[in-house]
GROMACS .gro file of C-alpha atoms in nm:
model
  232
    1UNK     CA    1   0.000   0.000   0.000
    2UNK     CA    2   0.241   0.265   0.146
    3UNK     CA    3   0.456   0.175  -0.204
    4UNK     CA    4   0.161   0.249  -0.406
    5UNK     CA    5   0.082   0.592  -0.248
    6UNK     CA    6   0.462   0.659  -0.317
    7UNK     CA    7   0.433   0.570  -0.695
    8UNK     CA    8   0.141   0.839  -0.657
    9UNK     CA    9   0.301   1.090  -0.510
   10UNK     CA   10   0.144   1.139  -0.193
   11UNK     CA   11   0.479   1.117  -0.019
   12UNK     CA   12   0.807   0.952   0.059
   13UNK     CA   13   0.692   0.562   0.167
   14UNK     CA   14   0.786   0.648   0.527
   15UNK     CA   15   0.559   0.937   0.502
   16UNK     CA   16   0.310   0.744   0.397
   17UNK     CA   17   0.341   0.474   0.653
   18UNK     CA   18   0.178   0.749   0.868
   19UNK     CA   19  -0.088   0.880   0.667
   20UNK     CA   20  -0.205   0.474   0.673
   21UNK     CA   21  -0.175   0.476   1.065
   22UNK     CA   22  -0.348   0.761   1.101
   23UNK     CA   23  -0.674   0.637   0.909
   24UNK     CA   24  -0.659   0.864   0.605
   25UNK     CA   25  -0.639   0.587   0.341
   26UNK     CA   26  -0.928   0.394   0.212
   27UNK     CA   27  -0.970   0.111  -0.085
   28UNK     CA   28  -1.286   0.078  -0.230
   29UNK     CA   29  -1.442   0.235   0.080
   30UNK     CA   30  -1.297   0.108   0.396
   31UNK     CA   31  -1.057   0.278   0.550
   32UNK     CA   32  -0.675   0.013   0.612
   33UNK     CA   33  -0.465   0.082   0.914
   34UNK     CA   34  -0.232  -0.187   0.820
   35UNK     CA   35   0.066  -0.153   0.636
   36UNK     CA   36   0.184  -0.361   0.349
   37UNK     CA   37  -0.150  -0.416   0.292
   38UNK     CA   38  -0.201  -0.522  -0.113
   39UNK     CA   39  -0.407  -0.448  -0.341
   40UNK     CA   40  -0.466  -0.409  -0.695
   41UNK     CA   41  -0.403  -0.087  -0.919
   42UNK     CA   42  -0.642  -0.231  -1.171
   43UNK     CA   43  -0.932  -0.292  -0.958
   44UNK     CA   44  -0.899  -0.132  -0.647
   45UNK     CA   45  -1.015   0.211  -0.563
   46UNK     CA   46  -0.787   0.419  -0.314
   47UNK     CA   47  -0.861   0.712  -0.162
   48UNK     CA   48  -0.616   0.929   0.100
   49UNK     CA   49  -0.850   1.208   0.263
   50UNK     CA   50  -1.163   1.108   0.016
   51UNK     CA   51  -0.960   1.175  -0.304
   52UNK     CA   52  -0.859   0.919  -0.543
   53UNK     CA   53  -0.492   0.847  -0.616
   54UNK     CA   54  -0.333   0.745  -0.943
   55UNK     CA   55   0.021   0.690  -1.029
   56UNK     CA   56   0.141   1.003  -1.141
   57UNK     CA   57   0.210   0.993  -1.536
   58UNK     CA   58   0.511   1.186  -1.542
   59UNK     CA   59   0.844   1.088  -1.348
   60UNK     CA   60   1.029   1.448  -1.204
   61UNK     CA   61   1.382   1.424  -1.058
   62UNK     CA   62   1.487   1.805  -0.955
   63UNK     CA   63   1.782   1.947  -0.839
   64UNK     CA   64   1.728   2.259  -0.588
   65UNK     CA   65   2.008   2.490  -0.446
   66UNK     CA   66   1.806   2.554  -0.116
   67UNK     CA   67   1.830   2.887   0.038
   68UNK     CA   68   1.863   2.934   0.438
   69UNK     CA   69   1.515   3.023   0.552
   70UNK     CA   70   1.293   2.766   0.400
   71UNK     CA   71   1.163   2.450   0.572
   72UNK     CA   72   1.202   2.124   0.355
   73UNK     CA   73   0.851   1.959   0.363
   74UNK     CA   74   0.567   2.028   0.175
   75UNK     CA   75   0.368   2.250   0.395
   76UNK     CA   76   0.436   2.401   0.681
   77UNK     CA   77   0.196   2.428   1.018
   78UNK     CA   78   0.392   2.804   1.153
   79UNK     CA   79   0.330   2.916   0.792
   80UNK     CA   80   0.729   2.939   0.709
   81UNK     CA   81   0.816   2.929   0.345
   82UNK     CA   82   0.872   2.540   0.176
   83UNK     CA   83   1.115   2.444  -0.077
   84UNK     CA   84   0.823   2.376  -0.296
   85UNK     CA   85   0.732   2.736  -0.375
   86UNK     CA   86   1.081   2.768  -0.519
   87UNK     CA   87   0.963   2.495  -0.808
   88UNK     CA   88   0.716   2.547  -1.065
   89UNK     CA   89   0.625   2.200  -1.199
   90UNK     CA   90   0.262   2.020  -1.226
   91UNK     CA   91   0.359   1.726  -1.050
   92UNK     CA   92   0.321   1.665  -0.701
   93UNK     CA   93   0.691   1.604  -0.533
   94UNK     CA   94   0.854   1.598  -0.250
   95UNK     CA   95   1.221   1.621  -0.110
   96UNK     CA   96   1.424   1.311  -0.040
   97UNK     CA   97   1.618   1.393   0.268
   98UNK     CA   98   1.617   1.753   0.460
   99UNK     CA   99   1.817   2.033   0.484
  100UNK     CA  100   1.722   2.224   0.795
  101UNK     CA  101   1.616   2.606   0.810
  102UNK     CA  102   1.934   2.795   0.841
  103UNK     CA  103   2.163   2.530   0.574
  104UNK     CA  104   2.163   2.604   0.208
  105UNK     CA  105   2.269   2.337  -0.066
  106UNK     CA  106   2.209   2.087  -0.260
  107UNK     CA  107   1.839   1.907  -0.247
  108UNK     CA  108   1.670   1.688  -0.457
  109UNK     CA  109   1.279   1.632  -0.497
  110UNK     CA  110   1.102   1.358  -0.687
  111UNK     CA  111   0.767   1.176  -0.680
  112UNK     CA  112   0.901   0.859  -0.789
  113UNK     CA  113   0.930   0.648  -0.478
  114UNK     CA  114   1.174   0.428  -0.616
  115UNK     CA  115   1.443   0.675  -0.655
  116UNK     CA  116   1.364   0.815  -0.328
  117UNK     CA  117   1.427   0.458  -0.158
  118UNK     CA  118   1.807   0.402  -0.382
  119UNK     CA  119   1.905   0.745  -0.218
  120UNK     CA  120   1.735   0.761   0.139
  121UNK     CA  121   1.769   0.401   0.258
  122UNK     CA  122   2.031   0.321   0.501
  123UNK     CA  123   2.223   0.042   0.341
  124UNK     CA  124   2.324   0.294   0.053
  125UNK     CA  125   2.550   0.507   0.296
  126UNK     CA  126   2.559   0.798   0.001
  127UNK     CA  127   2.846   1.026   0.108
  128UNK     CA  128   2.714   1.388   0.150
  129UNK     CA  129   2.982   1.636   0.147
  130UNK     CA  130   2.919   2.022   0.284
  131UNK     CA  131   3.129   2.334   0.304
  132UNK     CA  132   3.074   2.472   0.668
  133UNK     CA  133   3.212   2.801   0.805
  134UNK     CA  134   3.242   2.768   1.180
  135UNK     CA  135   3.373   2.976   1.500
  136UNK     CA  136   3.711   2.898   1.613
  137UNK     CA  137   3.936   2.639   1.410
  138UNK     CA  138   4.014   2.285   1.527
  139UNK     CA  139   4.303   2.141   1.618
  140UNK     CA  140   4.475   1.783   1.520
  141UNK     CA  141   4.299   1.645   1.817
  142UNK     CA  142   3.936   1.785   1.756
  143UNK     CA  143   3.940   1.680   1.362
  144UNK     CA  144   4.045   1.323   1.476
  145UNK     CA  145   3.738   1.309   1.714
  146UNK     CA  146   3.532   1.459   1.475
  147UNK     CA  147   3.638   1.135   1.241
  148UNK     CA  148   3.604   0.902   1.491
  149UNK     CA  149   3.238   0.948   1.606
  150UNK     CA  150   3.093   1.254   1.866
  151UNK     CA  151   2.805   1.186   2.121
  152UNK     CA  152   2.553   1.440   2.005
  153UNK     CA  153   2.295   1.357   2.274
  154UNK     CA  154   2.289   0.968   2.345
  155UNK     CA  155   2.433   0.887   1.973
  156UNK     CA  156   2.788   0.822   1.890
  157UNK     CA  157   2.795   0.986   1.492
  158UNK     CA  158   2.981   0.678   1.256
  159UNK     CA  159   3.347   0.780   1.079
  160UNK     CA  160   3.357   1.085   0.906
  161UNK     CA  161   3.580   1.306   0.682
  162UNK     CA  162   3.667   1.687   0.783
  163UNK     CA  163   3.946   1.906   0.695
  164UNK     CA  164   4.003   2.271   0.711
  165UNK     CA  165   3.952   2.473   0.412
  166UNK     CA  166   4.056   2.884   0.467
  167UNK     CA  167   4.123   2.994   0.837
  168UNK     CA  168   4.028   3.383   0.954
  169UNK     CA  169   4.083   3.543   1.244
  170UNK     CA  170   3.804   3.391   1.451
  171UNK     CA  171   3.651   3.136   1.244
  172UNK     CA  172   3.696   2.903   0.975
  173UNK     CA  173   3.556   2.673   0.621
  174UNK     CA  174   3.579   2.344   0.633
  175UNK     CA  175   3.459   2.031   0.446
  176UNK     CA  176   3.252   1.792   0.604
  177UNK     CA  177   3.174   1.393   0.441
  178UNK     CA  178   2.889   1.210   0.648
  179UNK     CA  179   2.747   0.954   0.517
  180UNK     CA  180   2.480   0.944   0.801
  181UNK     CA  181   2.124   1.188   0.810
  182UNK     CA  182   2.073   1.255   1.180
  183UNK     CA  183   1.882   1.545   1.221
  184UNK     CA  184   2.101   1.883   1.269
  185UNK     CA  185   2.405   1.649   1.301
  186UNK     CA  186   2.716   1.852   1.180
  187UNK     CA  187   2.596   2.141   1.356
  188UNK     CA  188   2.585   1.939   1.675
  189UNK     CA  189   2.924   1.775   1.591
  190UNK     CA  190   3.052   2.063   1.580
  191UNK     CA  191   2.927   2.236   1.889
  192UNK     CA  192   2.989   1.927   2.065
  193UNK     CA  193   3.359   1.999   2.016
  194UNK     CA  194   3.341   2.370   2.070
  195UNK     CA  195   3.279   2.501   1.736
  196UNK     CA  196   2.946   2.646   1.662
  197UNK     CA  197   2.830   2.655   1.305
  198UNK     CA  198   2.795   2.970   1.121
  199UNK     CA  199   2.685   2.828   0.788
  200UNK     CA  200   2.605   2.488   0.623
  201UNK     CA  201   2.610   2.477   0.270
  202UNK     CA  202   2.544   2.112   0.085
  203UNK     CA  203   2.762   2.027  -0.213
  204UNK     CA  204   2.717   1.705  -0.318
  205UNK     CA  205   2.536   1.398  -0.255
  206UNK     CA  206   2.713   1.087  -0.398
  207UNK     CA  207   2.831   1.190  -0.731
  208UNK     CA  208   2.534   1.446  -0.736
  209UNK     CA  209   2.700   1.766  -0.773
  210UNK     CA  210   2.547   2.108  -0.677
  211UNK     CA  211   2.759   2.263  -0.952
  212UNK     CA  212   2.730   2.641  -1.041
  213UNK     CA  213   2.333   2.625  -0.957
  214UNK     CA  214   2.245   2.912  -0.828
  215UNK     CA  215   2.118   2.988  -0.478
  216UNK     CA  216   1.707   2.931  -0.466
  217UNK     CA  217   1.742   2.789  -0.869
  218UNK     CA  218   1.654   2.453  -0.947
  219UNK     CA  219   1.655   2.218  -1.231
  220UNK     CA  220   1.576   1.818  -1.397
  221UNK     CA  221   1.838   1.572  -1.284
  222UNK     CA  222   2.029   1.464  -1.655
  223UNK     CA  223   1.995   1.134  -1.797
  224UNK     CA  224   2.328   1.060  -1.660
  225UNK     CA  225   2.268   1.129  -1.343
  226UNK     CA  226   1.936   0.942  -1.286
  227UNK     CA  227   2.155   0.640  -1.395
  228UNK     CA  228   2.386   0.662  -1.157
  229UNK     CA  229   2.102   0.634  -0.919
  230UNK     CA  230   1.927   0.382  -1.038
  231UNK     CA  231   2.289   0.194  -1.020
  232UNK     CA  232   2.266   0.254  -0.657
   0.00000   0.00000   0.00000
């Protein structure tokens, strides 16, 4: 079920493991609370919040360079701005991943499920590299704890890369490669060890590059890289 409402894009499948919970999704009438669920796209009738839902007939992959001060979901409760009213497109999509409020960079959007499953599921371990400019600069010691896994609050982060870019006076850039999503987790990395984040830009996920895309522009992923992807 929760598949099917991804091939329709409702949402990512986790996403849509809650809209089943929560009693929004019917076929042919009665509402199912359990997932994995089957049924049949040829017969069956399913409806999330009374509407029907089809397979969408067109497949979007999007690159966005995110600007700091929009929320990445597809609506927002406080009324903040969303990534998706930075996209013109008919489809109904939605981001794979999240970049938080204040962090810029690279973020792509789909409404095939599929895709979103090669890059978002944990045994892929995609390598996301970002270009952070922090207070203070760290020393031998701090960059090999940094490496080696920080406690941000009851979890131990897994290896990472990080090495000083440019130094200034009282801060400095650096590049970060997780291949972990935790949520705020370079930012708390990085206070952890005395180094509070003054921006977050994301450059790459994979061998998705952010390229000269400019801030807040977006565009379709190329044939190229939608087969890397699908060779995840």
């Amino acid at each position: 079920m929760q598949k099917y409402m991804a091939r329709c894009g409702i949402a990512s499948r986790r996403k849509c493991e809650s809209i089943i919970t929560d009693g929004k999704v019917s076929v042919n009438g009665k509402i199912v609370y359990t997932l994995g669920s089957k049924i049949d796209p040829n017969k069956d009738k399913v409806t999330v919040n009374g509407k029907v839902i089809k397979p969408e007939d067109t497949k979007k992959y999007i690159m966005l360079n995110k600007p700091e001060g929009y929320v990445t979901t597809n609506s927002d409760e406080k009324g903040r701005k969303t990534v998706l009213d930075l996209i013109e497109v008919n489809e109904r999509i939605y981001p794979i991943g999240r970049l938080d409020y204040d962090s810029s960079g690279l973020l792509l959007l789909t409404n095939d499920g599929d895709i979103y499953n090669k890059i978002i599921h944990p045994r892929v371990k995609l390598n996301k590299k970002y270009i952070v400019k922090v207070k203070g600069i760290f020393t031998t010691d701090e960059i090999k704890h940094f490496e080696s896994g920080v406690d941000i609050g009851g979890y131990i982060t897994a290896d990472a890369k990080i090495n000083t870019i440019r130094k200034f006076k009282d801060s400095s850039e650096v590049c970060v490669i997780i291949h972990e999503g935790k949520n705020r987790q370079i930012r708390k990395m990085c206070s952890k060890l005395g180094h509070d984040v003054i921006a977050l830009k994301r450059v790459a996920i994979g061998n998705l590059k952010l390229g000269n895309l400019e801030k807040g522009k977006w565009r379709e992923l190329s044939l190229e890289e939608l087969n890397y992807i699908n060779s995840l």
